[in-house]
Coordinates of C-alpha atoms in Angstrom, one line a residue:
X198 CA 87.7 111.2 15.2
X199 CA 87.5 113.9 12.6
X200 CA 88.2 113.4 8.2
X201 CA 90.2 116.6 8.3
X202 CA 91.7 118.2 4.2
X203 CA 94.4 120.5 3.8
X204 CA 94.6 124.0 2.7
X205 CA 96.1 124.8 -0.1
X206 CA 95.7 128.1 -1.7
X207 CA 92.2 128.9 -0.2
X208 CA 91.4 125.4 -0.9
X209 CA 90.2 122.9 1.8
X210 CA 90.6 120.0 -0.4
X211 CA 92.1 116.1 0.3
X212 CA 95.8 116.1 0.2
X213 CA 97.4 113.5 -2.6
X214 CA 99.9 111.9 -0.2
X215 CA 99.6 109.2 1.9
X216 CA 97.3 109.0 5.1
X217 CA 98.3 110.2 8.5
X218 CA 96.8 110.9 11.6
X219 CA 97.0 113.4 14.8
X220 CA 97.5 110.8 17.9
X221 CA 96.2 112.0 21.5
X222 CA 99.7 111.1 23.6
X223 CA 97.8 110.6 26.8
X224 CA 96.0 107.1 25.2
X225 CA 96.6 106.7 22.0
X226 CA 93.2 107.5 20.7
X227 CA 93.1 108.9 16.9
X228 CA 92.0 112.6 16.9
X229 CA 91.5 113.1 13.1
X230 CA 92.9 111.3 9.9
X231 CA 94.0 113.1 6.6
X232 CA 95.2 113.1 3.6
X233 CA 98.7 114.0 3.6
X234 CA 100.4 116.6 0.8
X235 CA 102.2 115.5 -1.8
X236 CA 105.2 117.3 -4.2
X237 CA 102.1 118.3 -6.5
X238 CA 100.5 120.0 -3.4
X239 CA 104.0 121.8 -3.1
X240 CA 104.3 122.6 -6.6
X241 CA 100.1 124.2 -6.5
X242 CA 101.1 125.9 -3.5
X243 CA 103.7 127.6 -4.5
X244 CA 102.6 128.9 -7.9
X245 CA 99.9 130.1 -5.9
X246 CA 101.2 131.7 -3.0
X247 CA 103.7 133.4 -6.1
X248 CA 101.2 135.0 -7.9
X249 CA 99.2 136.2 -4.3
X250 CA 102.2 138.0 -3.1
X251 CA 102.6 139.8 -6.5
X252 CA 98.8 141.0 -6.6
X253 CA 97.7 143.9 -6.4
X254 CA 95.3 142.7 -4.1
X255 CA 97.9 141.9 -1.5
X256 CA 100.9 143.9 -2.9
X257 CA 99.0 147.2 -3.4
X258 CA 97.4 147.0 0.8
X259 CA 99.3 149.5 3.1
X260 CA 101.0 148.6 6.1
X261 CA 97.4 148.9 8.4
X262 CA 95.7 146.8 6.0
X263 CA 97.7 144.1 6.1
X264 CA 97.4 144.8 10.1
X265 CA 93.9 144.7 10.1
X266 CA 93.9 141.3 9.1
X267 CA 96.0 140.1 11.9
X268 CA 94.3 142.0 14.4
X269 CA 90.9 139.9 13.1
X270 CA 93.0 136.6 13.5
X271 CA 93.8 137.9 16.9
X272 CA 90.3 138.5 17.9
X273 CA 89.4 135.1 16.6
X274 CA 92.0 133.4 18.8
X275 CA 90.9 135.1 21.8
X276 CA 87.5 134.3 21.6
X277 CA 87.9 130.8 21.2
X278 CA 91.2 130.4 23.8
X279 CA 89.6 127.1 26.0
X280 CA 88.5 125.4 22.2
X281 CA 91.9 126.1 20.9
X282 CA 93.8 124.7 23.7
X283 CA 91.8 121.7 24.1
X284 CA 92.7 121.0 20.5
X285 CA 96.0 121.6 20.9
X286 CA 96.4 119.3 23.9
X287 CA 94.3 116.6 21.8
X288 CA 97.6 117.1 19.5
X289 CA 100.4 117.0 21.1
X290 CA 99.9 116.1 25.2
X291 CA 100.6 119.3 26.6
X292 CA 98.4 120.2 29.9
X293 CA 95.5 123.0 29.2
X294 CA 97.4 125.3 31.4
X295 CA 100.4 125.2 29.1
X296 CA 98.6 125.2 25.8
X297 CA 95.7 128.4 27.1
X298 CA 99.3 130.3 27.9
X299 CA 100.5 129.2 23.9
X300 CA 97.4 130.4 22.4
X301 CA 97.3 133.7 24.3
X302 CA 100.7 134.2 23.2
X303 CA 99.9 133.3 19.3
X304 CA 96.9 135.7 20.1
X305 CA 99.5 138.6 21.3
X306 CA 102.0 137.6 18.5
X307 CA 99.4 138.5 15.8
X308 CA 98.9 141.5 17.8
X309 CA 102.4 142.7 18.1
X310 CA 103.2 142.2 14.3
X311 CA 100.1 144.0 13.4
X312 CA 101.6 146.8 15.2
X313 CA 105.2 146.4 14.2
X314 CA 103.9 146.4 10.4
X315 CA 102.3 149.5 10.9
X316 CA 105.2 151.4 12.3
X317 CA 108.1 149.7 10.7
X318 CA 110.0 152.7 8.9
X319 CA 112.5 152.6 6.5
X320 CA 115.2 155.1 6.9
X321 CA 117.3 158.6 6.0
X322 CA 120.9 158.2 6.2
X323 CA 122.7 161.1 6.6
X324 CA 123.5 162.8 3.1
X325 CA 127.3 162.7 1.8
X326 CA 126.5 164.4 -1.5
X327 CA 124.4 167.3 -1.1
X328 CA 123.3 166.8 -4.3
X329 CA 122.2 162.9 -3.8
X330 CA 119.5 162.3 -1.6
X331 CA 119.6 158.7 0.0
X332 CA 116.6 156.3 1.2
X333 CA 116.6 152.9 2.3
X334 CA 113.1 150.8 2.3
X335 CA 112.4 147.3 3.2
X336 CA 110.3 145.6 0.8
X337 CA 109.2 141.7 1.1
X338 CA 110.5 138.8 -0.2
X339 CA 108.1 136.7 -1.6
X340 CA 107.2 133.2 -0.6
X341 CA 107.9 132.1 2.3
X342 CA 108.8 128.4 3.3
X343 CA 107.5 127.9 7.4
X344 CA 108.5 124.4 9.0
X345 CA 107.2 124.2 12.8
X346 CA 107.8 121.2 15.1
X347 CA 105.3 119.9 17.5
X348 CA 106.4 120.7 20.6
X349 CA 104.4 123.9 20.8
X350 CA 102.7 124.2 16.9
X351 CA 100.1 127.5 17.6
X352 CA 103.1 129.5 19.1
X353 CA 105.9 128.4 16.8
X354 CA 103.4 129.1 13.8
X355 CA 102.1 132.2 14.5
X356 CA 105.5 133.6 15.0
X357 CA 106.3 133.2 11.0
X358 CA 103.2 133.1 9.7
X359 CA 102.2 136.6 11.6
X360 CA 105.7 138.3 10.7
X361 CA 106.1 137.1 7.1
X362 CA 102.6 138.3 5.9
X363 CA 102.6 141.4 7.7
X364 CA 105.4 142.2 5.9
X365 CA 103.6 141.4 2.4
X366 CA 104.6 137.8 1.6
X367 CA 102.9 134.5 1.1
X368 CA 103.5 131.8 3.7
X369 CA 103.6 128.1 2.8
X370 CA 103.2 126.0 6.1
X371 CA 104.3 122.6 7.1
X372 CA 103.4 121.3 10.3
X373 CA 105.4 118.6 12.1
X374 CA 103.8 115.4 11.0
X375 CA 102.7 114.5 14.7
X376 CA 101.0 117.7 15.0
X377 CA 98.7 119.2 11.8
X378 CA 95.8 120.3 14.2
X379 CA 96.6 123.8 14.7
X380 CA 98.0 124.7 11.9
X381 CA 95.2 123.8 9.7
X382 CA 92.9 125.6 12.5
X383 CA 95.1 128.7 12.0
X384 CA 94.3 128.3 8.6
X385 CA 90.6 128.4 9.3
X386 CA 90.9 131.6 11.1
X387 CA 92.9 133.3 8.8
X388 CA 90.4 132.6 6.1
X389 CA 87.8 133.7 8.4
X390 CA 89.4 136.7 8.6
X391 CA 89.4 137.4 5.0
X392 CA 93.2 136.7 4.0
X393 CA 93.8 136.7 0.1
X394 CA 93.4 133.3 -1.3
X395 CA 96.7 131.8 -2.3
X396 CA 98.7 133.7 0.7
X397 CA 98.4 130.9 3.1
X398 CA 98.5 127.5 2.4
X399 CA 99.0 124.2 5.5
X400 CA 100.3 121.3 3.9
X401 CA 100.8 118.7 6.6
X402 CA 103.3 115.3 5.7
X403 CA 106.7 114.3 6.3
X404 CA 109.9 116.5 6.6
X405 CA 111.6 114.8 4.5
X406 CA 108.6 115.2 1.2
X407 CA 106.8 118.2 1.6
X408 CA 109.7 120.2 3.7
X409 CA 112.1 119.3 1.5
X410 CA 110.1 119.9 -1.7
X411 CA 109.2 123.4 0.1
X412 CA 113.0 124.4 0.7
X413 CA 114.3 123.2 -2.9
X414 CA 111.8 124.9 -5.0
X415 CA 112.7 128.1 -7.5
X416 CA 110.1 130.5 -5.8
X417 CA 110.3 130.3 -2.4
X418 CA 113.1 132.8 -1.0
X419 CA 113.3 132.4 3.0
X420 CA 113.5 129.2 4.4
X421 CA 112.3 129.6 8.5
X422 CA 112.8 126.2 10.4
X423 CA 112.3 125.5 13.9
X424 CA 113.1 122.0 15.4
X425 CA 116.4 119.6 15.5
X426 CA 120.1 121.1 14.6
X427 CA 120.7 118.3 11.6
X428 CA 117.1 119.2 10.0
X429 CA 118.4 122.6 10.4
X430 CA 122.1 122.2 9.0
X431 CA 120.7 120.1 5.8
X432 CA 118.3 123.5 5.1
X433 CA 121.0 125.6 5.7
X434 CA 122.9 123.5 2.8
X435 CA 119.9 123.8 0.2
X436 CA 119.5 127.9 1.4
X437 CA 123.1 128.2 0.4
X438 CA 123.2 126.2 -2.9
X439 CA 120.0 129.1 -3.8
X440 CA 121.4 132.0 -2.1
X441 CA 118.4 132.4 -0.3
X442 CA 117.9 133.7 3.6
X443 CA 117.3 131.4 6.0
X444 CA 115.9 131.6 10.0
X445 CA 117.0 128.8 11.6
X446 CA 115.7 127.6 15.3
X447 CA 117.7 124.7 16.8
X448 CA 118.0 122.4 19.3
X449 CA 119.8 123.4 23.0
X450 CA 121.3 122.0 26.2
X451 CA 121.1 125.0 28.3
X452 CA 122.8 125.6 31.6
X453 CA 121.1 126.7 34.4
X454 CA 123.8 128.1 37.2
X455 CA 123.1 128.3 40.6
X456 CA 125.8 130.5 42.9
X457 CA 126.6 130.2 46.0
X458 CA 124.3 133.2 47.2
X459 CA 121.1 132.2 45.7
X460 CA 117.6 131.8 47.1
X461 CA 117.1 128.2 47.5
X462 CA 113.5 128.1 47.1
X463 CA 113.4 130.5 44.4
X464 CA 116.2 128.8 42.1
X465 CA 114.8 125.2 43.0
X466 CA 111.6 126.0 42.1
X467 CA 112.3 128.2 38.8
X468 CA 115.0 124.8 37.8
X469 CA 112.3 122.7 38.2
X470 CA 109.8 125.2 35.8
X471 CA 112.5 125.3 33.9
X472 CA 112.9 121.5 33.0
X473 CA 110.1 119.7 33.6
X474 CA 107.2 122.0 32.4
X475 CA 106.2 121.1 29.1
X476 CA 107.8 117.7 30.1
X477 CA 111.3 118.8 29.3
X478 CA 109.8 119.3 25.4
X479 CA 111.3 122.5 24.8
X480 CA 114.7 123.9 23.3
X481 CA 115.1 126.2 26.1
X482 CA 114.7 123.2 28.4
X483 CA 117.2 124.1 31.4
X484 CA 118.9 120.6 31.4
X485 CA 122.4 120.9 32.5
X486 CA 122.5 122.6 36.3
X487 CA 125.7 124.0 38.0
X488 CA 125.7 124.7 41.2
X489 CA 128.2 125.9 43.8
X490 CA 129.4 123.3 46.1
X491 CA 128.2 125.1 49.0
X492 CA 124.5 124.4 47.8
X493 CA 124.6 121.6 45.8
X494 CA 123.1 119.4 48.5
X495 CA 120.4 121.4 50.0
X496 CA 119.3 122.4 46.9
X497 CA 119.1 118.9 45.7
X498 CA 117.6 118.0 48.4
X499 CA 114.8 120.6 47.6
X500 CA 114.8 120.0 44.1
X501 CA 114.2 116.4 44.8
X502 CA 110.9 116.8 47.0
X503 CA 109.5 119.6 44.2
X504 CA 109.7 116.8 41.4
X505 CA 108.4 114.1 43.6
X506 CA 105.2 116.5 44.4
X507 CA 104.7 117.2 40.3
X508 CA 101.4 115.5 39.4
X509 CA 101.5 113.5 36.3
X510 CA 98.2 112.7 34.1
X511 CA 95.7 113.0 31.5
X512 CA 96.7 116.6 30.6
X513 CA 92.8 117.4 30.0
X514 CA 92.5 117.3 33.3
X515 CA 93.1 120.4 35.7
X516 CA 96.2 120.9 38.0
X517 CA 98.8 118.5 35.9
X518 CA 102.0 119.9 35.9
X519 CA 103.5 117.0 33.0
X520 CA 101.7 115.1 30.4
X521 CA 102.7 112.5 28.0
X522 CA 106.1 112.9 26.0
X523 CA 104.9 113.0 22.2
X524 CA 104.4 109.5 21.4
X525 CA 106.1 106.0 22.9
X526 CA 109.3 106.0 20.2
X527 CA 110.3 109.5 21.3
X528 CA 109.7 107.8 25.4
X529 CA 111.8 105.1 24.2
X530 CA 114.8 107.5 23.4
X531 CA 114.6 109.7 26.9
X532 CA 114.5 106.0 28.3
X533 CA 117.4 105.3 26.5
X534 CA 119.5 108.5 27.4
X535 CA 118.6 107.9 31.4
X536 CA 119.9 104.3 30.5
X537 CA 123.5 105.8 29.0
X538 CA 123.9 108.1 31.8
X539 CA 123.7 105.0 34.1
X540 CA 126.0 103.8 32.3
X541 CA 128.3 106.6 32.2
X542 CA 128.4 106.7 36.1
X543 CA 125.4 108.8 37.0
X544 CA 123.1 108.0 39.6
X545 CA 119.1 108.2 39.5
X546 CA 118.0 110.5 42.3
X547 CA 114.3 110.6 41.2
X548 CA 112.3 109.0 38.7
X549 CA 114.4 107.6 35.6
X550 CA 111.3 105.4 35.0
X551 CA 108.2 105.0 33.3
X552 CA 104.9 105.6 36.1
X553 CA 103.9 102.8 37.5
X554 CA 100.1 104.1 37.7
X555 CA 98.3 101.7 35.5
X556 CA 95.5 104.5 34.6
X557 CA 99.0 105.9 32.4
X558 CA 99.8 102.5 30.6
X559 CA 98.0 103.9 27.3
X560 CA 100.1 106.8 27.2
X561 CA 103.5 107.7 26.8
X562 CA 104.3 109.6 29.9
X563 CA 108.0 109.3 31.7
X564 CA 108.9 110.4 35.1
X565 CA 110.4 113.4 35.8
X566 CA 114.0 112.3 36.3
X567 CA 117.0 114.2 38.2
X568 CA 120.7 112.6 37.7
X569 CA 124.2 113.4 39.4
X570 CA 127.5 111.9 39.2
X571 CA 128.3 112.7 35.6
X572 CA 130.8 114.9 34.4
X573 CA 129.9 117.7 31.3
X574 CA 131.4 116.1 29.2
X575 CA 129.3 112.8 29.0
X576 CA 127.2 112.5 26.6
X577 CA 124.2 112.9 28.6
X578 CA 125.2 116.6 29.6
X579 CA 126.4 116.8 25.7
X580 CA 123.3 115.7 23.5
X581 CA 119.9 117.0 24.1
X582 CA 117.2 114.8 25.1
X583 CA 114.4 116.7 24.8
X584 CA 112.3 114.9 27.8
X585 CA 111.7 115.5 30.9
X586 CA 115.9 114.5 32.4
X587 CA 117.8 116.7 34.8
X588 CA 121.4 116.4 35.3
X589 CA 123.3 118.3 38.4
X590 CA 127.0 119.2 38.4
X591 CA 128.5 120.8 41.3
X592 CA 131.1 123.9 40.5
X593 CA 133.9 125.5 42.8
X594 CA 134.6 128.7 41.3
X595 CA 133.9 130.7 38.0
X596 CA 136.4 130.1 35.8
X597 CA 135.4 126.2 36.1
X598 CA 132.0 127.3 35.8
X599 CA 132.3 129.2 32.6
X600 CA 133.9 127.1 30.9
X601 CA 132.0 124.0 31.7
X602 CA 128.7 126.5 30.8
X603 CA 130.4 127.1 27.4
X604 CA 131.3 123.9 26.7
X605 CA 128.8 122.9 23.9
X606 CA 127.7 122.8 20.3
X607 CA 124.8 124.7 21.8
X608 CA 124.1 127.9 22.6
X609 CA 120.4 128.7 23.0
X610 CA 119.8 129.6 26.4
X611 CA 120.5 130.2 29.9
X612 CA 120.0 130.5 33.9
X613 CA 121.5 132.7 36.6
X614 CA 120.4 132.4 40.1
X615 CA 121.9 134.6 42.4
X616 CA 121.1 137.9 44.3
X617 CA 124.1 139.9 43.4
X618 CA 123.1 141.2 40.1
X619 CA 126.2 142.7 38.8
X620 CA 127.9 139.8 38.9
X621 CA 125.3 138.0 37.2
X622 CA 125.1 140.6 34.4
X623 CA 128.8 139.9 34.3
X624 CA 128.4 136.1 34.2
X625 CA 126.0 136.9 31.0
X626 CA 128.3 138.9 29.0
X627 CA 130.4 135.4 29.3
X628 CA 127.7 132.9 28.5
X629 CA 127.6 132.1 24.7
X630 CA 123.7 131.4 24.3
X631 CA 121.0 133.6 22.5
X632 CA 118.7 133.9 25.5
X633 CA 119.4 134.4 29.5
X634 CA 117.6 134.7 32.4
X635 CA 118.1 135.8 35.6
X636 CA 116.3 134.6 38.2
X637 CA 113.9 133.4 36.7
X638 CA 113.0 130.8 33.6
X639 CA 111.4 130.6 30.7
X640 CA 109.6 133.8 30.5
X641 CA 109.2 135.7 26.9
X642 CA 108.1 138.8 25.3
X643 CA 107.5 138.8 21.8
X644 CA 109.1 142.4 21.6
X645 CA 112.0 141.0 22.3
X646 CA 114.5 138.9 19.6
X647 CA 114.9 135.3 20.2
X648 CA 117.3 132.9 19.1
X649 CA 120.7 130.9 19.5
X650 CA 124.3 131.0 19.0
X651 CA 126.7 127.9 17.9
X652 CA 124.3 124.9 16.5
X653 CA 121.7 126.6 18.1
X654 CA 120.9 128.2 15.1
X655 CA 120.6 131.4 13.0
X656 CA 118.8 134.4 12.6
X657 CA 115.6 135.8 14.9
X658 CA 112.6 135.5 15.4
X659 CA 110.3 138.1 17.6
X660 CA 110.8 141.9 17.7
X661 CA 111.2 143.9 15.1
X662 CA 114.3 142.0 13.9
X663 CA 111.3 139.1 13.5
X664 CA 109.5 141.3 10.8
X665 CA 112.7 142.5 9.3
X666 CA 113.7 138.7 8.9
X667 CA 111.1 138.3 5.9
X668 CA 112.0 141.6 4.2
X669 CA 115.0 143.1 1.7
X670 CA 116.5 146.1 2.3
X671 CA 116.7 148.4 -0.8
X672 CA 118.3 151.7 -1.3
X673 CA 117.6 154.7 -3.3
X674 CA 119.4 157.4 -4.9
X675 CA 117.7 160.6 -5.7
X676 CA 119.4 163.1 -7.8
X677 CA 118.8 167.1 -6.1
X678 CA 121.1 168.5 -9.7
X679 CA 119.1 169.0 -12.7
X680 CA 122.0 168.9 -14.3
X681 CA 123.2 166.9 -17.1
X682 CA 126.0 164.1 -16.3
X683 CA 129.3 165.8 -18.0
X684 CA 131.5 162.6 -18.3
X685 CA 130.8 162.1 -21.7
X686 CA 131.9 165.5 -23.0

């Protein structure tokens, strides 16, 4: 057990909130206590981060400066990829094999936007007046308010941290309270890699304090948010009342469709991926599952002997496929859900239990679970669950299908598995989500824009919409005509 401080403006001091602690899911062991931030830690930060941005120091750096920075954090992150995942899977349960492939991927996100700052251009537009010439530039906005959630905290961090300072802010972090290892790591390695005190500071605590300190104060000007739709809908209220941008990444109950010409083994396999890796912990979790009548059963079937075959465990150790859920209140409520569906009709093909292994009773793990015999429109197919809990709905043609797809306050992301390709890129044009795959699952590039429709959320992240996402666009008039302006004649 580690005595862990915050950061806070180049500072590693003791936070002035309460004390809080980083859990290990798989048995309850304390990882590391702190201090947590308080509003005065807000309030420092901020000033601080203020005045950074505005330096010349950080202000005056050209674009490959800035990049050169990121491209150090990079490096960093690659050479310490088994270290970082093992602290990562101390944090939140996840097994190595999971968290190695999220710190590679906060490793190519620093990358990328190192890049993208570097060859981001502003533009010409074509001239109206020939006597005006036009420019636009993007400039940045100035402190940045970052809220992750702790389902995967390297990933989710880099991709606002990386993006808002390559495009010349300062970043303000706040770590889901379960999860301030890696953030605070992150902030080690920035600072290693010589980033301007005041540009960067982790203040771990509760939502409701230091996020909603961060979100109300005068200086910041972008609120970026990922984790639950209500969270996200209260920032969205504050953003408005300061006319102030917001990125907002929300909570999903994605369909996964399965037509009548699919590969069995291929779709069964990628459904399962698609739901129980991470133990269902994910937005993108493929939750609801369609599939044609003419399948439904073999694939079942199939789907059915894959989950019972998933090995559950310590996620330190190699080969698991699911660790622990985060801690035994969030267990409680996927318990709870597989209880409702009962309840609403469905019946418990697999799992719907917690292990009865007793070398699991310190952690918080939950069986992967597969239900049938619920319609869409229970509340089990209608509110996400975030856990490892699969629920199958045969279809008998597309119209039924679409609208069944469609029919949620979500919209983050999808699944097709078919072979005839045109008419799944037809299907897509009629899915309302942010994000779809066909087959395959979960797969992402960080060249490429993510992010939802409907409660899903708002704005992007990734690509070069993600670095365009912490900048203002500004446009300039230049006068060709030395002559003087005759209205006043």
């Amino acid at each position: 057990m580690e005595t862990l401080k915050i950061f806070l403006a180049g500072r590693w001091c003791e936070g002035r909130g309460e004390e809080m602690s980083s859990v290990f899911p798989a048995d309850g062991t304390v990882n590391a206590r702190l201090r947590a931030a308080n509003v005065d830690d807000v309030n420092d930060a901020v000033a601080a981060a203020e005045k950074a941005w505005r330096a010349p120091t950080w202000r005056g750096l050209v674009p490959h400066q800035r990049a050169e920075i990121l491209h150090r954090v990079s490096d960093l992150i690659t050479e310490q990829v088994e270290s970082l995942a093992q602290l990562q899977t101390r944090d939140n349960g996840k097994p190595l094999a999971e968290t190695r492939g999220l710190v590679m991927s906060a490793a190519a996100t620093a990358r990328y936007f190192a890049a993208a700052c570097e060859v981001l251009e502003g533009e010409l537009p074509p001239q109206r007046n020939p006597e005006v010439m036009t420019l636009s530039q993007y400039q940045p906005l100035g402190v940045i308010a970052a809220i992750t959630p702790w389902n995967s905290p390297i990933a989710s961090e880099m991709q606002k941290v990386a993006p808002a300072l390559a495009a010349g802010n300062a970043v303000v972090l706040k770590p889901a309270e379960a999860t301030p290892l890696m953030a605070l790591k992150l902030a080690e390695l920035f600072e290693q890699a010589g980033l301007p005190a005041g540009l960067l500071s982790v203040l771990p605590g509760k939502g409701s304090v230091i996020g909603e300190a961060l979100a109300r104060h005068p200086l910041v000007k972008k609120i970026s948010f990922t984790g639950g739709t209500s969270t996200g809908r209260h920032l969205a209220h504050v953003a408005a009342e300061k006319l102030i941008p917001t990125s907002l990444e929300l909570g999903g109950k994605s369909p996964t469709i399965v037509l009548e010409d699919a590969d069995l083994e291929q779709a069964a396999r990628g459904i399962c991926y698609g739901i129980f890796s991470s133990a269902g912990q994910a937005c993108i979790a493929g939750s609801r599952l369609f599939v044609h009548r003419s399948l439904y059963q073999p694939l079942l079937v199939r789907l059915c002997e894959l989950t019972a075959g998933l090995r559950i465990g310590n996620p330190l150790q190699p080969g698991i496929h699911l660790g622990p859920l985060i801690n035994d209140k969030h267990r409680q409520s996927v318990a709870d859900y597989v209880a409702l569906a009962q309840q609403e009709g469905g019946r418990i093909l697999i799992g719907g239990e917690v292990p009865a292994d007793p070398r699991l009773a310190a952690g918080s793990y939950y069986l992967p679970t597969i239900i049938e015999g619920l319609c869409n429109r229970a509340r089990t197919c209608q509110e996400e669950i975030f856990g490892p809990v699969l629920v199958a709905m045969p279809f008998d043609d597309e119209e039924q299908l679409i609208a069944q797809a469609n029919d949620s306050v979500y919209g983050l992301a999808a699944g097709i598995w078919t072979r005839d390709f045109p008419r799944a890129m037809a299907l897509a044009g009629l899915l309302e989500v942010g994000t779809l795959w066909i087959n395959t699952y979960k797969t992402f590039s960080i060249s490429t824009p993510f992010g939802g429709y409907k409660q899903s959320g708002l704005g992007r992240e990734k690509g070069l919409h993600g670095i365009q996402a912490y900048m203002q666009q500004k446009s300039l008039y230049l006068s060709l005509n030395n002559q003087p302006n005759r209205w006043s004649d």
